[in-house]
Amino acid sequence: MNQLKGLPEDETAEEILTKYIKAGKVASMVRSEAVKKVRIGASLLEVATFVEQRIVEEGCKPAFPVNISLNSDAAHATPKKDDTSVFGEDVVKIDIGTHFDGYIGDTAVTVDLAGKDDLVKSSKDALESAIKILHAGINTKEIGELIEEIILSYGYKPVSNLTGHGLMQYFAHTPPSIPNVKVEHGVVLEEGDIIAIEPFASDGAGKVTDGHLKEIYHLVGEKPIRHPVVRKVFSQIAEYKTLPFAKRWLTGTRIDFALLQLEKAGIVSGYPVLRDVDGGLVSQAEHTVIITENGCEVLTK
Ligand code: CO
């Protein structure tokens, strides 16, 4: 279960599960609190700071910077350090990750400030329906097929190139991918698998592409760094291990320069904001679950 060197190898399955349960509970609690803060005129940076502080207050750490993605931005947006933007009549996706000793809870909700009830309902319904059919032995292609069917029934398109995923210690995205559309081949889920299901619905293309903004990065390799400014920024990244971090979490000077150098050297990689290709509005809903013999347990309920 441990993929990282230097971590204790003596955890029992039960101890690991307890940590997943803790991470899931905190993610769920903070998600509910965050929803109440998302109002027209409220500051995005204040909501982001609130979410990440509450995670720490509850004894976990952020597994990734809170994603606050508006309208046709589907994912990977998070406020800049000096962000002054406020919510308007937006479709707001809040995607929260918590971890306890690297064991992750991943959950997302859409707050509708734009009067797009049906769009928001479609991804929520798809998630809830998918959860109902989960059990050990299910093929992930059945999940994708159901999610697609439900979102289409509302007159929207599931985002085909965003998927749910597995979770492992200190890795927020691992196989298997959980499709949001019908696929040729899936994989069979087993009892004890921990996965995140996250349907996205769009009133545009139903396909996302990389935007130009990058505020979230993660470590991808280690190489010697000579430049003192770059080394100083790099020294702050170590504590996040393989988990994503926000540019706004880093302190000091010439952070943009340092991240650019680190990215060029193949030490870190940025996550561009993902946008609907046709500029359609996108909604999202997500839970982390553990597969059981006859069903599943939602860890971020
Ligand atoms: Co996720």
Short mmCIF file of C-alpha atoms and ligand atoms in Angstrom, two decimals:
data_model
loop_
_atom_site.label_atom_id
_atom_site.label_comp_id
_atom_site.label_asym_id
_atom_site.label_seq_id
_atom_site.Cartn_x
_atom_site.Cartn_y
_atom_site.Cartn_z
CA MET A 1 0.00 0.00 0.00
CA ASN A 2 2.91 2.39 0.57
CA GLN A 3 4.46 3.66 -2.62
CA LEU A 4 6.88 6.08 -1.02
CA LYS A 5 10.22 5.22 0.46
CA GLY A 6 10.69 6.01 4.11
CA LEU A 7 7.07 5.48 5.10
CA PRO A 8 6.08 2.93 7.69
CA GLU A 9 5.18 -0.38 6.08
CA ASP A 10 3.46 -1.79 9.12
CA GLU A 11 0.00 -0.32 8.85
CA THR A 12 -2.85 -2.76 8.93
CA ALA A 13 -5.71 -2.53 6.46
CA GLU A 14 -7.89 -1.46 9.34
CA GLU A 15 -5.58 1.40 10.32
CA ILE A 16 -5.46 2.56 6.73
CA LEU A 17 -9.24 2.47 6.45
CA THR A 18 -9.56 4.54 9.64
CA LYS A 19 -7.39 7.20 8.02
CA TYR A 20 -9.47 7.18 4.84
CA ILE A 21 -12.61 7.54 6.96
CA LYS A 22 -11.12 10.50 8.82
CA ALA A 23 -10.03 12.22 5.57
CA GLY A 24 -13.46 11.61 4.07
CA LYS A 25 -15.32 13.00 7.07
CA VAL A 26 -13.26 16.17 7.12
CA ALA A 27 -13.65 16.64 3.36
CA SER A 28 -17.40 16.28 3.69
CA MET A 29 -17.66 18.69 6.62
CA VAL A 30 -15.52 21.34 4.98
CA ARG A 31 -17.45 20.97 1.70
CA SER A 32 -20.72 21.76 3.51
CA GLU A 33 -19.16 24.75 5.23
CA ALA A 34 -17.67 26.02 1.96
CA VAL A 35 -21.01 25.87 0.15
CA LYS A 36 -22.43 28.37 2.65
CA LYS A 37 -19.59 30.82 1.92
CA VAL A 38 -20.11 30.85 -1.84
CA ARG A 39 -22.30 33.90 -2.45
CA ILE A 40 -22.42 36.62 -5.09
CA GLY A 41 -19.86 39.22 -4.03
CA ALA A 42 -17.83 36.83 -1.83
CA SER A 43 -14.08 36.64 -2.45
CA LEU A 44 -12.73 33.49 -4.12
CA LEU A 45 -9.46 33.80 -2.23
CA GLU A 46 -11.29 34.05 1.10
CA VAL A 47 -13.27 30.90 0.35
CA ALA A 48 -10.09 29.06 -0.71
CA THR A 49 -8.21 30.13 2.40
CA PHE A 50 -11.16 29.19 4.59
CA VAL A 51 -11.39 25.69 3.10
CA GLU A 52 -7.69 24.97 3.41
CA GLN A 53 -7.52 26.32 6.98
CA ARG A 54 -10.55 24.32 8.10
CA ILE A 55 -8.98 21.13 6.74
CA VAL A 56 -5.93 21.73 8.92
CA GLU A 57 -8.03 22.71 11.96
CA GLU A 58 -9.84 19.38 11.67
CA GLY A 59 -6.57 17.47 11.78
CA CYS A 60 -6.01 16.75 8.08
CA LYS A 61 -4.03 18.46 5.33
CA PRO A 62 -5.16 19.57 1.88
CA ALA A 63 -4.49 16.74 -0.60
CA PHE A 64 -4.48 19.44 -3.28
CA PRO A 65 -5.28 23.14 -3.41
CA VAL A 66 -9.04 23.67 -3.32
CA ASN A 67 -10.22 23.95 -6.91
CA ILE A 68 -12.69 26.78 -7.44
CA SER A 69 -13.59 26.59 -11.10
CA LEU A 70 -16.19 28.92 -12.60
CA ASN A 71 -18.57 28.44 -15.54
CA SER A 72 -16.75 26.88 -18.52
CA ASP A 73 -13.67 26.16 -16.42
CA ALA A 74 -14.22 22.56 -15.38
CA ALA A 75 -11.29 21.98 -13.02
CA HIS A 76 -7.81 22.98 -11.82
CA ALA A 77 -8.57 26.64 -11.16
CA THR A 78 -7.56 28.06 -7.80
CA PRO A 79 -7.11 31.69 -6.72
CA LYS A 80 -3.79 33.46 -7.08
CA LYS A 81 -2.02 34.81 -4.00
CA ASP A 82 -3.30 38.38 -4.52
CA ASP A 83 -6.58 37.39 -6.12
CA THR A 84 -9.27 40.06 -5.80
CA SER A 85 -12.01 38.34 -7.80
CA VAL A 86 -15.47 37.81 -6.33
CA PHE A 87 -18.28 35.45 -7.27
CA GLY A 88 -20.88 36.74 -9.72
CA GLU A 89 -23.75 34.83 -11.34
CA ASP A 90 -21.50 31.83 -11.79
CA VAL A 91 -21.68 28.06 -11.92
CA VAL A 92 -19.13 27.36 -9.15
CA LYS A 93 -17.38 24.01 -8.80
CA ILE A 94 -15.67 23.48 -5.44
CA ASP A 95 -13.40 20.42 -5.46
CA ILE A 96 -11.85 19.60 -2.09
CA GLY A 97 -9.10 17.12 -1.25
CA THR A 98 -8.04 16.20 2.27
CA HIS A 99 -5.49 13.70 3.46
CA PHE A 100 -4.54 12.03 6.69
CA ASP A 101 -1.06 10.49 6.44
CA GLY A 102 -1.48 10.59 2.67
CA TYR A 103 -4.84 8.79 2.62
CA ILE A 104 -7.14 10.99 0.60
CA GLY A 105 -10.74 12.11 0.63
CA ASP A 106 -11.80 13.79 -2.63
CA THR A 107 -15.20 15.45 -3.02
CA ALA A 108 -16.78 18.14 -5.15
CA VAL A 109 -20.00 20.07 -5.36
CA THR A 110 -21.42 22.68 -7.70
CA VAL A 111 -22.90 25.84 -6.21
CA ASP A 112 -25.35 27.40 -8.60
CA LEU A 113 -25.30 31.20 -8.56
CA ALA A 114 -26.44 31.35 -12.19
CA GLY A 115 -29.90 29.74 -12.13
CA LYS A 116 -28.73 26.58 -13.89
CA ASP A 117 -30.61 24.12 -11.66
CA ASP A 118 -30.92 21.37 -14.23
CA LEU A 119 -27.27 21.40 -15.23
CA VAL A 120 -26.25 21.07 -11.58
CA LYS A 121 -28.90 18.42 -10.93
CA SER A 122 -27.70 16.31 -13.87
CA SER A 123 -24.18 15.72 -12.52
CA LYS A 124 -25.50 15.22 -8.98
CA ASP A 125 -28.09 12.71 -10.15
CA ALA A 126 -25.44 10.91 -12.24
CA LEU A 127 -23.17 10.62 -9.20
CA GLU A 128 -25.92 9.40 -6.88
CA SER A 129 -27.16 6.88 -9.43
CA ALA A 130 -23.66 5.57 -10.08
CA ILE A 131 -23.11 5.09 -6.35
CA LYS A 132 -26.27 2.95 -6.19
CA ILE A 133 -24.99 0.40 -8.71
CA LEU A 134 -21.48 -0.02 -7.24
CA HIS A 135 -20.42 -3.38 -5.82
CA ALA A 136 -17.44 -5.71 -5.98
CA GLY A 137 -17.32 -7.22 -9.45
CA ILE A 138 -18.83 -4.27 -11.32
CA ASN A 139 -17.09 -3.25 -14.53
CA THR A 140 -16.24 0.46 -14.73
CA LYS A 141 -17.78 0.61 -18.19
CA GLU A 142 -21.21 0.05 -16.62
CA ILE A 143 -20.59 3.14 -14.46
CA GLY A 144 -19.65 5.28 -17.45
CA GLU A 145 -22.65 4.10 -19.40
CA LEU A 146 -25.06 5.01 -16.59
CA ILE A 147 -23.47 8.44 -15.98
CA GLU A 148 -23.73 9.25 -19.69
CA GLU A 149 -27.33 8.08 -19.92
CA ILE A 150 -28.42 10.22 -16.97
CA ILE A 151 -26.65 13.41 -18.04
CA LEU A 152 -27.98 13.02 -21.59
CA SER A 153 -31.51 12.58 -20.21
CA TYR A 154 -31.28 16.13 -18.83
CA GLY A 155 -30.25 17.40 -22.27
CA TYR A 156 -26.56 17.91 -21.39
CA LYS A 157 -23.33 16.20 -22.34
CA PRO A 158 -21.07 14.34 -19.92
CA VAL A 159 -17.50 15.61 -20.18
CA SER A 160 -15.91 12.67 -21.95
CA ASN A 161 -12.25 13.43 -21.26
CA LEU A 162 -12.54 13.93 -17.51
CA THR A 163 -12.87 10.84 -15.35
CA GLY A 164 -13.11 9.58 -11.84
CA HIS A 165 -10.05 7.76 -10.53
CA GLY A 166 -8.47 5.54 -7.96
CA LEU A 167 -6.75 6.93 -4.85
CA MET A 168 -3.61 5.70 -3.15
CA GLN A 169 -1.44 6.99 -0.37
CA TYR A 170 -0.01 10.37 -1.47
CA PHE A 171 -1.41 9.88 -4.98
CA ALA A 172 -4.61 11.76 -5.77
CA HIS A 173 -5.10 10.18 -9.19
CA THR A 174 -4.32 6.52 -9.81
CA PRO A 175 -5.87 3.82 -12.00
CA PRO A 176 -8.53 2.75 -12.57
CA SER A 177 -10.10 5.67 -14.36
CA ILE A 178 -13.86 5.78 -13.89
CA PRO A 179 -15.37 6.92 -17.17
CA ASN A 180 -18.18 9.45 -17.47
CA VAL A 181 -19.24 8.04 -20.83
CA LYS A 182 -19.71 4.64 -22.43
CA VAL A 183 -16.32 3.06 -23.14
CA GLU A 184 -15.22 -0.10 -24.94
CA HIS A 185 -13.27 -1.69 -22.11
CA GLY A 186 -13.45 -1.10 -18.42
CA VAL A 187 -11.91 -2.81 -15.43
CA VAL A 188 -13.59 -4.86 -12.75
CA LEU A 189 -13.66 -3.24 -9.30
CA GLU A 190 -12.80 -5.31 -6.28
CA GLU A 191 -13.85 -5.22 -2.66
CA GLY A 192 -11.76 -2.66 -0.79
CA ASP A 193 -10.99 -0.52 -3.85
CA ILE A 194 -11.12 3.18 -3.02
CA ILE A 195 -12.22 5.32 -5.91
CA ALA A 196 -13.53 8.80 -6.63
CA ILE A 197 -16.48 9.12 -8.97
CA GLU A 198 -16.86 12.56 -10.53
CA PRO A 199 -19.35 13.17 -13.30
CA PHE A 200 -19.10 16.51 -15.13
CA ALA A 201 -22.01 17.80 -17.24
CA SER A 202 -21.73 20.48 -19.90
CA ASP A 203 -24.15 22.51 -21.99
CA GLY A 204 -21.34 22.99 -24.52
CA ALA A 205 -18.96 20.53 -26.14
CA GLY A 206 -18.69 18.00 -23.31
CA LYS A 207 -14.97 18.00 -23.89
CA VAL A 208 -12.28 20.02 -22.12
CA THR A 209 -8.96 21.34 -23.27
CA ASP A 210 -5.99 22.98 -21.55
CA GLY A 211 -6.41 26.69 -20.83
CA HIS A 212 -3.39 28.94 -20.38
CA LEU A 213 -3.60 29.57 -16.65
CA LYS A 214 -1.61 27.45 -14.22
CA GLU A 215 -1.83 27.90 -10.47
CA ILE A 216 -1.43 24.25 -9.41
CA TYR A 217 1.74 22.16 -9.75
CA HIS A 218 3.13 18.85 -8.59
CA LEU A 219 6.50 17.21 -8.24
CA VAL A 220 7.41 14.84 -11.06
CA GLY A 221 11.14 14.23 -10.69
CA GLU A 222 14.24 15.13 -8.74
CA LYS A 223 17.38 16.62 -10.22
CA PRO A 224 20.17 18.76 -8.81
CA ILE A 225 19.29 22.47 -8.73
CA ARG A 226 22.10 25.03 -8.85
CA HIS A 227 20.27 28.35 -8.82
CA PRO A 228 19.80 29.50 -5.18
CA VAL A 229 16.44 31.20 -5.85
CA VAL A 230 15.09 28.07 -7.51
CA ARG A 231 16.51 25.87 -4.78
CA LYS A 232 14.79 28.00 -2.13
CA VAL A 233 11.41 27.61 -3.80
CA PHE A 234 12.03 23.90 -4.35
CA SER A 235 12.75 23.37 -0.65
CA GLN A 236 9.16 24.39 0.11
CA ILE A 237 7.73 21.81 -2.28
CA ALA A 238 9.16 18.73 -0.56
CA GLU A 239 6.50 18.66 2.15
CA TYR A 240 3.73 18.08 -0.42
CA LYS A 241 5.50 14.92 -1.63
CA THR A 242 3.72 13.82 -4.83
CA LEU A 243 0.54 15.77 -4.07
CA PRO A 244 -0.41 18.93 -5.98
CA PHE A 245 0.33 22.33 -4.43
CA ALA A 246 -0.71 25.90 -5.24
CA LYS A 247 1.61 28.60 -6.42
CA ARG A 248 0.00 30.82 -3.76
CA TRP A 249 1.24 28.46 -1.02
CA LEU A 250 4.86 29.33 -1.85
CA THR A 251 6.62 32.24 -0.22
CA GLY A 252 9.65 34.31 -1.15
CA THR A 253 10.75 36.11 -4.24
CA ARG A 254 10.74 35.22 -7.94
CA ILE A 255 8.33 32.33 -7.53
CA ASP A 256 7.16 32.50 -11.15
CA PHE A 257 10.74 32.38 -12.36
CA ALA A 258 11.56 29.45 -10.07
CA LEU A 259 8.50 27.43 -11.11
CA LEU A 260 9.29 28.04 -14.76
CA GLN A 261 12.84 26.76 -14.26
CA LEU A 262 11.60 23.75 -12.29
CA GLU A 263 9.06 22.97 -14.98
CA LYS A 264 11.65 23.31 -17.77
CA ALA A 265 13.96 20.95 -15.89
CA GLY A 266 11.19 18.35 -15.56
CA ILE A 267 11.10 18.63 -11.78
CA VAL A 268 7.57 19.98 -11.46
CA SER A 269 4.63 19.97 -13.80
CA GLY A 270 1.73 22.42 -13.85
CA TYR A 271 -1.95 21.68 -14.25
CA PRO A 272 -3.51 24.06 -16.75
CA VAL A 273 -7.09 25.09 -16.02
CA LEU A 274 -9.36 22.77 -18.02
CA ARG A 275 -12.07 24.52 -20.05
CA ASP A 276 -15.00 23.30 -22.08
CA VAL A 277 -13.92 23.45 -25.73
CA ASP A 278 -17.05 25.36 -26.81
CA GLY A 279 -17.19 27.55 -23.72
CA GLY A 280 -20.20 25.69 -22.34
CA LEU A 281 -21.11 25.83 -18.67
CA VAL A 282 -19.89 22.84 -16.65
CA SER A 283 -21.21 21.28 -13.43
CA GLN A 284 -19.54 18.60 -11.30
CA ALA A 285 -20.31 16.31 -8.37
CA GLU A 286 -17.85 13.98 -6.67
CA HIS A 287 -17.58 11.48 -3.85
CA THR A 288 -14.90 9.09 -2.65
CA VAL A 289 -16.18 5.58 -1.98
CA ILE A 290 -14.90 2.21 -0.86
CA ILE A 291 -16.22 -0.79 -2.75
CA THR A 292 -17.82 -3.46 -0.59
CA GLU A 293 -19.04 -6.93 -1.44
CA ASN A 294 -22.60 -5.88 -2.12
CA GLY A 295 -22.34 -2.13 -2.55
CA CYS A 296 -20.13 0.67 -1.44
CA GLU A 297 -19.63 3.04 1.42
CA VAL A 298 -19.44 6.75 0.65
CA LEU A 299 -16.49 8.15 2.59
CA THR A 300 -17.26 11.81 1.81
CA LYS A 301 -21.04 11.62 2.44
CO CO B 1 -11.16 13.71 -7.95
#
